[in-house]
PDB file of N, CA and C in Angstrom:
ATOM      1  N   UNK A   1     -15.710 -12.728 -16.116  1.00 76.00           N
ATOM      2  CA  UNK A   1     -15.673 -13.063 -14.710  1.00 76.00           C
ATOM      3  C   UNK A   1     -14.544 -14.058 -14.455  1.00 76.00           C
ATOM      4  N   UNK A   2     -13.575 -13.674 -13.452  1.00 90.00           N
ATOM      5  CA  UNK A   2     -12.505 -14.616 -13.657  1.00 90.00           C
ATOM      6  C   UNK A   2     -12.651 -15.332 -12.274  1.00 90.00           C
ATOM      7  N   UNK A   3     -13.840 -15.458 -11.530  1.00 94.00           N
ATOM      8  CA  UNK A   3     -14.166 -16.137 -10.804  1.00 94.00           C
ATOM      9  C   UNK A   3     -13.983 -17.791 -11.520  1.00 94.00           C
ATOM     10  N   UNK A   4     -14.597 -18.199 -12.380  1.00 94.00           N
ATOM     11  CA  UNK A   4     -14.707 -18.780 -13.122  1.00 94.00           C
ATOM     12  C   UNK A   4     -13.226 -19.582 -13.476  1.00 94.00           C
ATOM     13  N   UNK A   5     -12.310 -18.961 -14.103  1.00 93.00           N
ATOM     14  CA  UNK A   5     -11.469 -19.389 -14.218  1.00 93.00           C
ATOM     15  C   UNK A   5     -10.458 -19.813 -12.898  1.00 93.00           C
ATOM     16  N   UNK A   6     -10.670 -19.076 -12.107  1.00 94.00           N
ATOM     17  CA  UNK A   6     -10.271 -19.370 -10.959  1.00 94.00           C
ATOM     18  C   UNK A   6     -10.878 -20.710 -10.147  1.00 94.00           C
ATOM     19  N   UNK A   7     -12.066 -21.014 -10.393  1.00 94.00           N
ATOM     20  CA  UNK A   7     -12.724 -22.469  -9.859  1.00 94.00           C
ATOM     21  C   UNK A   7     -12.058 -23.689 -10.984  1.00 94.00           C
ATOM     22  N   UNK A   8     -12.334 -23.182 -11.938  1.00 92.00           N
ATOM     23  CA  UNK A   8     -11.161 -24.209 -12.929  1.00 92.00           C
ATOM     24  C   UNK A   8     -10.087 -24.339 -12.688  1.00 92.00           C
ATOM     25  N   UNK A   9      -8.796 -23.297 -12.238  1.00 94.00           N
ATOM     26  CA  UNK A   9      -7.520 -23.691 -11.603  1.00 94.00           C
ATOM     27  C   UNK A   9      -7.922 -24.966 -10.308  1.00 94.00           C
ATOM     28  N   UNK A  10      -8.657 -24.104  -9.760  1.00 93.00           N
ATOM     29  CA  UNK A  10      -8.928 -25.102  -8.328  1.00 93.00           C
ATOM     30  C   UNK A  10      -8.945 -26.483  -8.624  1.00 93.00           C
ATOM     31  N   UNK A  11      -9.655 -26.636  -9.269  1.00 92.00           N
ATOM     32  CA  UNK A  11     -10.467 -27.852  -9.639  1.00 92.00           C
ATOM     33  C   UNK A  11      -9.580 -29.189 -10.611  1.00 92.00           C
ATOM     34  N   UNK A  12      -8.372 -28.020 -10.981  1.00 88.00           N
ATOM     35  CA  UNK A  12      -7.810 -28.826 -11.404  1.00 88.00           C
ATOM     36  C   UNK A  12      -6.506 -29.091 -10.645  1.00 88.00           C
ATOM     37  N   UNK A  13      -6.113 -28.090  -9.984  1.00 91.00           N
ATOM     38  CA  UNK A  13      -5.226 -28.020  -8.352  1.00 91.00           C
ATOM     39  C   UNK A  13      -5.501 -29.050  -7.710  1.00 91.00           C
ATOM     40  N   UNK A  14      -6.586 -29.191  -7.860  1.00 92.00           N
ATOM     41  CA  UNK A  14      -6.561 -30.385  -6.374  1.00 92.00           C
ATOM     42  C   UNK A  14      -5.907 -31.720  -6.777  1.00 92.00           C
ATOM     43  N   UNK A  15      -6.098 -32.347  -7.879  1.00 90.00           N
ATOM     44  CA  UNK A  15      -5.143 -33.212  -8.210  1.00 90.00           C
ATOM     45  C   UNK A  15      -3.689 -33.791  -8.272  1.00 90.00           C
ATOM     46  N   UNK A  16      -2.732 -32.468  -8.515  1.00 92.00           N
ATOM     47  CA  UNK A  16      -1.549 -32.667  -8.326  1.00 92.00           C
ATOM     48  C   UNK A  16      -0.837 -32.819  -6.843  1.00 92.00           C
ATOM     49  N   UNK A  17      -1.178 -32.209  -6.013  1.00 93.00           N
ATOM     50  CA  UNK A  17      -1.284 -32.813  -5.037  1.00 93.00           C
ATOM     51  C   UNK A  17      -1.134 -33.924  -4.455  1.00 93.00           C
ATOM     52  N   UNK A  18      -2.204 -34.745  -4.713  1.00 93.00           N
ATOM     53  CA  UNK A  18      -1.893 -36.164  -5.036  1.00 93.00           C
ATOM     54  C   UNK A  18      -1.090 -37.115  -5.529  1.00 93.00           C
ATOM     55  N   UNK A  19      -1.119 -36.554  -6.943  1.00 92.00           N
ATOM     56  CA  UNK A  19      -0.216 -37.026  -8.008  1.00 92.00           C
ATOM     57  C   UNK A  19       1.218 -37.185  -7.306  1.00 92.00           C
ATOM     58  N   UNK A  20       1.525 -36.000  -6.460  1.00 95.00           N
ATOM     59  CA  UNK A  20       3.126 -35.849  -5.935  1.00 95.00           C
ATOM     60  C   UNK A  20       2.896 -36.709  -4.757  1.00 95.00           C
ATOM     61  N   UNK A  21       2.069 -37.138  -4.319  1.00 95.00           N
ATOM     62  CA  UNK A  21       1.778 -37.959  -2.699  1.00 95.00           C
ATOM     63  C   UNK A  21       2.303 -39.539  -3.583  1.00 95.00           C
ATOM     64  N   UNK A  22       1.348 -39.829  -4.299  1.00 94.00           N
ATOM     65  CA  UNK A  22       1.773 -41.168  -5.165  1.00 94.00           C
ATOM     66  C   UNK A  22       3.152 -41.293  -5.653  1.00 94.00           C
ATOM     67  N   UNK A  23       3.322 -40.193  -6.355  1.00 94.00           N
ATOM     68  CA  UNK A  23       4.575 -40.047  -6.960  1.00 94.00           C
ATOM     69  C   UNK A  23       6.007 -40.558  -5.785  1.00 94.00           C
ATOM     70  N   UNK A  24       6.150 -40.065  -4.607  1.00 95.00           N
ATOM     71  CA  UNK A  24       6.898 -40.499  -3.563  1.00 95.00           C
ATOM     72  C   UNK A  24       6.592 -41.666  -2.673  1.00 95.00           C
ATOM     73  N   UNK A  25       5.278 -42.324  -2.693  1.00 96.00           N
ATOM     74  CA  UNK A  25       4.732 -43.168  -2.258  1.00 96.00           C
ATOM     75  C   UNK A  25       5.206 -44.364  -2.588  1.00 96.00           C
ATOM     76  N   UNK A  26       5.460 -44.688  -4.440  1.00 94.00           N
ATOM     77  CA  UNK A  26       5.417 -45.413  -5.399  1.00 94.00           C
ATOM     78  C   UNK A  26       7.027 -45.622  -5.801  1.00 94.00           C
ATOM     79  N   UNK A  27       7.429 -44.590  -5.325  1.00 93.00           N
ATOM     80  CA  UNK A  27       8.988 -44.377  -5.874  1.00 93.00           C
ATOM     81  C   UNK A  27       9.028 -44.907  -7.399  1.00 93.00           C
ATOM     82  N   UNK A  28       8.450 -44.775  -8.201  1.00 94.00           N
ATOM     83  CA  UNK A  28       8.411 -44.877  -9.492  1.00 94.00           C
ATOM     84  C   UNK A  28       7.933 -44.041 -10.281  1.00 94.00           C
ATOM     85  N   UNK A  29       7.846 -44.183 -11.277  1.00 94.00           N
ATOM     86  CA  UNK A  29       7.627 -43.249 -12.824  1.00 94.00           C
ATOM     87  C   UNK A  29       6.967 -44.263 -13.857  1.00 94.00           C
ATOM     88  N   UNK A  30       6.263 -45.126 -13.163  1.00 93.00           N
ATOM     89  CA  UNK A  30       5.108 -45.973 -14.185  1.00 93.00           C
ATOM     90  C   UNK A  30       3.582 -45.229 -13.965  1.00 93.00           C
ATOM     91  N   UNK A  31       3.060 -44.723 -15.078  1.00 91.00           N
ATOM     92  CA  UNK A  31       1.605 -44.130 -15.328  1.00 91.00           C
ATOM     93  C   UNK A  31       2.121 -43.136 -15.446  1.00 91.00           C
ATOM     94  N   UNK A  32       3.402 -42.395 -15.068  1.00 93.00           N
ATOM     95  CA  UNK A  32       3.445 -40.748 -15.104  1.00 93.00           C
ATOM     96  C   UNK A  32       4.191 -40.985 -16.779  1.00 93.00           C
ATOM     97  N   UNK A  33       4.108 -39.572 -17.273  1.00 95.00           N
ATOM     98  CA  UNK A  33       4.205 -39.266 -18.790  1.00 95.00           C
ATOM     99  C   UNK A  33       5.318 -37.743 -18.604  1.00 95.00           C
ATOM    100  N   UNK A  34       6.711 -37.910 -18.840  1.00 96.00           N
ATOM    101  CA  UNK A  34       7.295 -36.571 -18.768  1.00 96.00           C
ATOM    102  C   UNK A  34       6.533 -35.586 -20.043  1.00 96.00           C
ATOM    103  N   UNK A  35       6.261 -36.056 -21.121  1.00 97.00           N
ATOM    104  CA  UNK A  35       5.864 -34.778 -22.357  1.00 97.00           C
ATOM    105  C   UNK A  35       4.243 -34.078 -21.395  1.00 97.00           C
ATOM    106  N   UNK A  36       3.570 -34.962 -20.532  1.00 96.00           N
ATOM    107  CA  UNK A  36       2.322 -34.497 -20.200  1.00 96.00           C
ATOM    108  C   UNK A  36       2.963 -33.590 -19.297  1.00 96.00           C
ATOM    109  N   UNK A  37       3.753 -33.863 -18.126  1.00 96.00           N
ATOM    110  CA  UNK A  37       3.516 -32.926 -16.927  1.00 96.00           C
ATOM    111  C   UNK A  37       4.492 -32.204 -18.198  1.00 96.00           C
ATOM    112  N   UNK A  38       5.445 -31.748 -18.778  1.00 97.00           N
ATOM    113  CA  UNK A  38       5.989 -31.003 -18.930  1.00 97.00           C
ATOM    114  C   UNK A  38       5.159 -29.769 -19.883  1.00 97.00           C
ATOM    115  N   UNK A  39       3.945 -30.791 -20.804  1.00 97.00           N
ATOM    116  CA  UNK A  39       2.918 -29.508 -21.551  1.00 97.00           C
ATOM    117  C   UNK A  39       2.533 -28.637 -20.344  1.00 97.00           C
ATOM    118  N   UNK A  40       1.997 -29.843 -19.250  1.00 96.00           N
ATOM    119  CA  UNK A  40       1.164 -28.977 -18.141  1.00 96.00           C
ATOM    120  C   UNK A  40       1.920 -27.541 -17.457  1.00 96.00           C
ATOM    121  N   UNK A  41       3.194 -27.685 -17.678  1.00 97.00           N
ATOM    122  CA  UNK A  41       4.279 -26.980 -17.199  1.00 97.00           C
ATOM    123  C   UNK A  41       4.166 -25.507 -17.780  1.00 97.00           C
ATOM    124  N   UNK A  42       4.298 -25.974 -18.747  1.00 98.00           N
ATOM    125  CA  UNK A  42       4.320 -24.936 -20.146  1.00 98.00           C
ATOM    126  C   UNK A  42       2.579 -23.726 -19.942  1.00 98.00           C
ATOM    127  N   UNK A  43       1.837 -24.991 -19.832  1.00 97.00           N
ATOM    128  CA  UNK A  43       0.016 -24.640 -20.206  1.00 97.00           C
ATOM    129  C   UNK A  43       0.082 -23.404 -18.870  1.00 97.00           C
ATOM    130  N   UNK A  44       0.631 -23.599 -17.474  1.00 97.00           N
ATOM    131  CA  UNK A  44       0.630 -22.841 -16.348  1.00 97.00           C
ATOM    132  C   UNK A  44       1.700 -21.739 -16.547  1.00 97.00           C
ATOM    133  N   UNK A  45       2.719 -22.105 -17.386  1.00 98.00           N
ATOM    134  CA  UNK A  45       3.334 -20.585 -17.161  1.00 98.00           C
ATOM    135  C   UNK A  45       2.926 -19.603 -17.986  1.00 98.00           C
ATOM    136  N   UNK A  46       2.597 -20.283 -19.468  1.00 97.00           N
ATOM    137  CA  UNK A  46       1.744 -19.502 -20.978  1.00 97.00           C
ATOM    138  C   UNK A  46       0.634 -18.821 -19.855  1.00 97.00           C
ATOM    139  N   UNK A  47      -0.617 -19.262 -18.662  1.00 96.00           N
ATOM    140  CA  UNK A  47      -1.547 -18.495 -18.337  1.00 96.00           C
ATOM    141  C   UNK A  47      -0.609 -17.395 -17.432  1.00 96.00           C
ATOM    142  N   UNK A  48       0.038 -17.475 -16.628  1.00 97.00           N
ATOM    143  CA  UNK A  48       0.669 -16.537 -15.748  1.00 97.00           C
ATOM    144  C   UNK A  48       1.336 -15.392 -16.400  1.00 97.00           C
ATOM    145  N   UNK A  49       1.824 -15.669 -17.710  1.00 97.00           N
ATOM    146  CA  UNK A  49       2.356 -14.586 -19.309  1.00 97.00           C
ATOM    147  C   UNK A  49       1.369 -13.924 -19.291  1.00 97.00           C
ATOM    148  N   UNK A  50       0.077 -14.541 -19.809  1.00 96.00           N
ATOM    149  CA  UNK A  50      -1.401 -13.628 -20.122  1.00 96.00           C
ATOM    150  C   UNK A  50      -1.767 -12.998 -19.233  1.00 96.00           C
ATOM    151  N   UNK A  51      -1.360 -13.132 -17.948  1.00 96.00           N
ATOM    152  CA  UNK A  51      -2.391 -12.422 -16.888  1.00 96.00           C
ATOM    153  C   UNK A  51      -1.295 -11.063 -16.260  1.00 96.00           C
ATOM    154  N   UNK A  52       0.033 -11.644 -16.494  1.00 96.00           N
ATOM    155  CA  UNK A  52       1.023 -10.526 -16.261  1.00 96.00           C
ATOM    156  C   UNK A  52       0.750  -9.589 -17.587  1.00 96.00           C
ATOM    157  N   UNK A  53       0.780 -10.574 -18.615  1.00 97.00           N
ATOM    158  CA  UNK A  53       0.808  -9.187 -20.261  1.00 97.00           C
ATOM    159  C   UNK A  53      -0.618  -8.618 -20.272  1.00 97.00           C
ATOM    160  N   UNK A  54      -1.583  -8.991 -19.407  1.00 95.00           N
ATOM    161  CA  UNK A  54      -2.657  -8.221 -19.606  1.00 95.00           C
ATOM    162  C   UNK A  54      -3.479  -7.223 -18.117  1.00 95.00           C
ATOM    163  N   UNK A  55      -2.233  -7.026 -17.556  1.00 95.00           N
ATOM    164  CA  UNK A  55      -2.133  -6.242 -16.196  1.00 95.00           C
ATOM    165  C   UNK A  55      -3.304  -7.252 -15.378  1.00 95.00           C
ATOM    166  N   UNK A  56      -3.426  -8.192 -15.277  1.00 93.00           N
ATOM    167  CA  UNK A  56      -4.840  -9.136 -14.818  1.00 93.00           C
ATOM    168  C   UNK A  56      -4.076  -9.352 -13.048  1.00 93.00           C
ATOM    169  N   UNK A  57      -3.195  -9.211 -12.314  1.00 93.00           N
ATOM    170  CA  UNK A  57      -2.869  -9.498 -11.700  1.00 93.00           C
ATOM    171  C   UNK A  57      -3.502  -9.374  -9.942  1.00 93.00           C
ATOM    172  N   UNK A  58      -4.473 -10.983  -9.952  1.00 94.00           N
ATOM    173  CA  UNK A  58      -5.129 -10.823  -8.575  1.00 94.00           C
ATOM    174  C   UNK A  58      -5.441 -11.963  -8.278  1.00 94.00           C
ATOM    175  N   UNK A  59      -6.122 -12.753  -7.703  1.00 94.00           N
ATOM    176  CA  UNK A  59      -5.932 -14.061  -7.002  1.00 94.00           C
ATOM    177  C   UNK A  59      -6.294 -15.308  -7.727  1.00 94.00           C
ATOM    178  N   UNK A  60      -6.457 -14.878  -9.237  1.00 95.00           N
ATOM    179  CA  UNK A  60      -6.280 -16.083  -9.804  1.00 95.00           C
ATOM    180  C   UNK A  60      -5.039 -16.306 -10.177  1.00 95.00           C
ATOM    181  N   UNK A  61      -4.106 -15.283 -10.675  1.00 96.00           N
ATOM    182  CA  UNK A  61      -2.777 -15.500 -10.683  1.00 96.00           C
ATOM    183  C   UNK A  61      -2.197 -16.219 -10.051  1.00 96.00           C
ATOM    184  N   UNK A  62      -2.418 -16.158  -8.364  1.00 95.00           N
ATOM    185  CA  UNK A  62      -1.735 -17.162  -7.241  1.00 95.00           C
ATOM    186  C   UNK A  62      -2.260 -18.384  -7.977  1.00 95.00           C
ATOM    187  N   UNK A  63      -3.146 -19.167  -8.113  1.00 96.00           N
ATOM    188  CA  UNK A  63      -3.823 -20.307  -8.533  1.00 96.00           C
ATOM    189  C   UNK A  63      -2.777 -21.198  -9.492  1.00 96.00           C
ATOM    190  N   UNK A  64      -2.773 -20.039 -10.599  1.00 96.00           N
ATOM    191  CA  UNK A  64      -1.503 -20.574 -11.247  1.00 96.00           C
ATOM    192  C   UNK A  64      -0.169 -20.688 -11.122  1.00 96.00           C
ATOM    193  N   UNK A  65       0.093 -20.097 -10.316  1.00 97.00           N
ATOM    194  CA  UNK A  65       1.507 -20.227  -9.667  1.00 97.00           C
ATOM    195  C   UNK A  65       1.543 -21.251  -8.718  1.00 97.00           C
ATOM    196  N   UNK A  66       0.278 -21.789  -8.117  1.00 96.00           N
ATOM    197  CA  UNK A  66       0.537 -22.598  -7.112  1.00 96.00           C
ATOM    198  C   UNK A  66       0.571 -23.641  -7.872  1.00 96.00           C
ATOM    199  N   UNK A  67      -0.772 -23.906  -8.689  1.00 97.00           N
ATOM    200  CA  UNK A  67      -0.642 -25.076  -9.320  1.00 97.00           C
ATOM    201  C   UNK A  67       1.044 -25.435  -9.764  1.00 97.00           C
ATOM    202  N   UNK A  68       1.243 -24.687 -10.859  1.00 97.00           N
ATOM    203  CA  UNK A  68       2.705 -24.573 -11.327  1.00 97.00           C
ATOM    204  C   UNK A  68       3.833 -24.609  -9.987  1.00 97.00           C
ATOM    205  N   UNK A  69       3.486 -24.635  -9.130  1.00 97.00           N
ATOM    206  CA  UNK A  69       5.046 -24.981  -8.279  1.00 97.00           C
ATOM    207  C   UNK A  69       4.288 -26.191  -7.529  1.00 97.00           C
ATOM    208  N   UNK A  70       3.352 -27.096  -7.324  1.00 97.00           N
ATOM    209  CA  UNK A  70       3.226 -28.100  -7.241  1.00 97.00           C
ATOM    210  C   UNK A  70       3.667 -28.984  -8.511  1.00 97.00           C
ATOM    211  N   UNK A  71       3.059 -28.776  -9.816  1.00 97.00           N
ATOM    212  CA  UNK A  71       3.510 -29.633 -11.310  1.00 97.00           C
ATOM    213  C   UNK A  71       4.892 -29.821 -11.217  1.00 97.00           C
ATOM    214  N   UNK A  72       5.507 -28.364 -10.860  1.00 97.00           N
ATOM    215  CA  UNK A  72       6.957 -29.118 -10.917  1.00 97.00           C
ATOM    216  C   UNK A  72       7.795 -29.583  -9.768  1.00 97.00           C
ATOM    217  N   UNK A  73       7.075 -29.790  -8.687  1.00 97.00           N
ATOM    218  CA  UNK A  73       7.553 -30.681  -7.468  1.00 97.00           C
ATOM    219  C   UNK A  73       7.544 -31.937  -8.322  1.00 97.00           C
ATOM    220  N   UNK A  74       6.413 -32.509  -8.734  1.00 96.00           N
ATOM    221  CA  UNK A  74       6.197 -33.847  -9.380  1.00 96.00           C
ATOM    222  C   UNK A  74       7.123 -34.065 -10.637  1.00 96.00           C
ATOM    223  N   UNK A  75       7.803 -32.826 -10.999  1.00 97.00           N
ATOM    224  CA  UNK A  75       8.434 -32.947 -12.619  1.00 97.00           C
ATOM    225  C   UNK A  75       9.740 -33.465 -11.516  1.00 97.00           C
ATOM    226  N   UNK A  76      10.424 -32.842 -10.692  1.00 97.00           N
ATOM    227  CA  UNK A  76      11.302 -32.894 -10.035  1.00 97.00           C
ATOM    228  C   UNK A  76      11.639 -34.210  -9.220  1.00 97.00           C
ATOM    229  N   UNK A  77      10.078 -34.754  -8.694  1.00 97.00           N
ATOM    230  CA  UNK A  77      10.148 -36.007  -7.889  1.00 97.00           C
ATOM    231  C   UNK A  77      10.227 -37.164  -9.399  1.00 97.00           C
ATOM    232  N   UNK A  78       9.766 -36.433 -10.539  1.00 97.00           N
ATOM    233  CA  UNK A  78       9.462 -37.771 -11.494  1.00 97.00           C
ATOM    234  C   UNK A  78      11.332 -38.174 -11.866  1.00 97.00           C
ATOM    235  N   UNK A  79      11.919 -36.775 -11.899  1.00 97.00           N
ATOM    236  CA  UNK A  79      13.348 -37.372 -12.328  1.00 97.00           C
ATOM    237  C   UNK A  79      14.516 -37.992 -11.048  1.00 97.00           C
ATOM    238  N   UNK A  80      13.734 -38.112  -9.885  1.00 96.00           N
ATOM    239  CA  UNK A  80      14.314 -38.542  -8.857  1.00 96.00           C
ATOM    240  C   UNK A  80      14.017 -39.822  -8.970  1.00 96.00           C
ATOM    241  N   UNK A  81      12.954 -40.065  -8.908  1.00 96.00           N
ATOM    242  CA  UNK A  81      12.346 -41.471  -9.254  1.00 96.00           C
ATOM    243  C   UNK A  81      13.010 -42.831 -10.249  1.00 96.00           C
ATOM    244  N   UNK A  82      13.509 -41.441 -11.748  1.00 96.00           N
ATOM    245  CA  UNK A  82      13.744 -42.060 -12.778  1.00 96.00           C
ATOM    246  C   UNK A  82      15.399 -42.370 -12.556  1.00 96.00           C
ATOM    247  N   UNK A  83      15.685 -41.684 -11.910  1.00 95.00           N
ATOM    248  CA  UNK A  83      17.142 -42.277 -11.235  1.00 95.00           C
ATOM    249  C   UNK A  83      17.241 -43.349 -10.431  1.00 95.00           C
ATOM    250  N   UNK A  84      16.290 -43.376  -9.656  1.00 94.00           N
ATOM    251  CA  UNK A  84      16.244 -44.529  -8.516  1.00 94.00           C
ATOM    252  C   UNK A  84      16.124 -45.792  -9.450  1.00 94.00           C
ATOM    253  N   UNK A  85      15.213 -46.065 -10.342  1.00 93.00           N
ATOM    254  CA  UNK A  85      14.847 -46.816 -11.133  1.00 93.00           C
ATOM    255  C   UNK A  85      16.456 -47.378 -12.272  1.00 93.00           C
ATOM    256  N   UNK A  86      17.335 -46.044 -12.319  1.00 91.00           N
ATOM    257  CA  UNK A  86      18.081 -46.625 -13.146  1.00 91.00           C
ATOM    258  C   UNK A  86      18.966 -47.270 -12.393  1.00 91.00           C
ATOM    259  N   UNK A  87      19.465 -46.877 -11.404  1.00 90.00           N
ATOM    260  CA  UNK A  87      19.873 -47.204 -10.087  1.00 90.00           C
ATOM    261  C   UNK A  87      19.494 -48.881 -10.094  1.00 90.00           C
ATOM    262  N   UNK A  88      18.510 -49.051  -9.475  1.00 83.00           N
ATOM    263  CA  UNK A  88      18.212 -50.217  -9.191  1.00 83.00           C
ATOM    264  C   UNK A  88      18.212 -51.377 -10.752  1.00 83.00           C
ATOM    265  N   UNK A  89      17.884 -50.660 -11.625  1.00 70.00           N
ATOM    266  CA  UNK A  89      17.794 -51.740 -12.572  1.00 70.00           C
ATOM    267  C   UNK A  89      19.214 -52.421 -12.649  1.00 70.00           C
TER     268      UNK A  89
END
């Protein structure tokens, strides 16, 4: 049942979100971890591989794609950040 997995994307969707609200809020890159968002990066495109290599393609797919183009808004805002920071130092 990929209902299931699909409430787990969600559930974990709703967070980044945030993460990118703080992330521009804060204009910094203290608490954020590039090797984490970048596994997370990896962890969302490896599921979107499996669900394309296993003809699975239906609305949990979107889930992961969304998640994954929010993660890397934040990968994107984290190296904006990390400029500003060098910038200013």
């Amino acid at each position: 049942m990929q209902i299931f997995e699909f409430i787990m994307l969600v559930c974990f969707g709703l967070s980044w979100p945030i993460s990118v609200y703080k992330s521009i809020v804060s204009k910094s890159t203290k608490g954020k971890s590039i090797f984490f968002i970048i596994a997370i990066i990896i962890g969302y495109i490896s599921g979107i591989i499996g669900k394309i290599a296993n003809d699975q393609i239906n609305y949990v797919l979107i889930a992961y794609c969304f998640n994954l183009s929010v993660v890397s808004i934040d990968l994107v805002i984290y190296f904006i950040n990390k400029r500003r920071e060098s910038i200013s130092a």
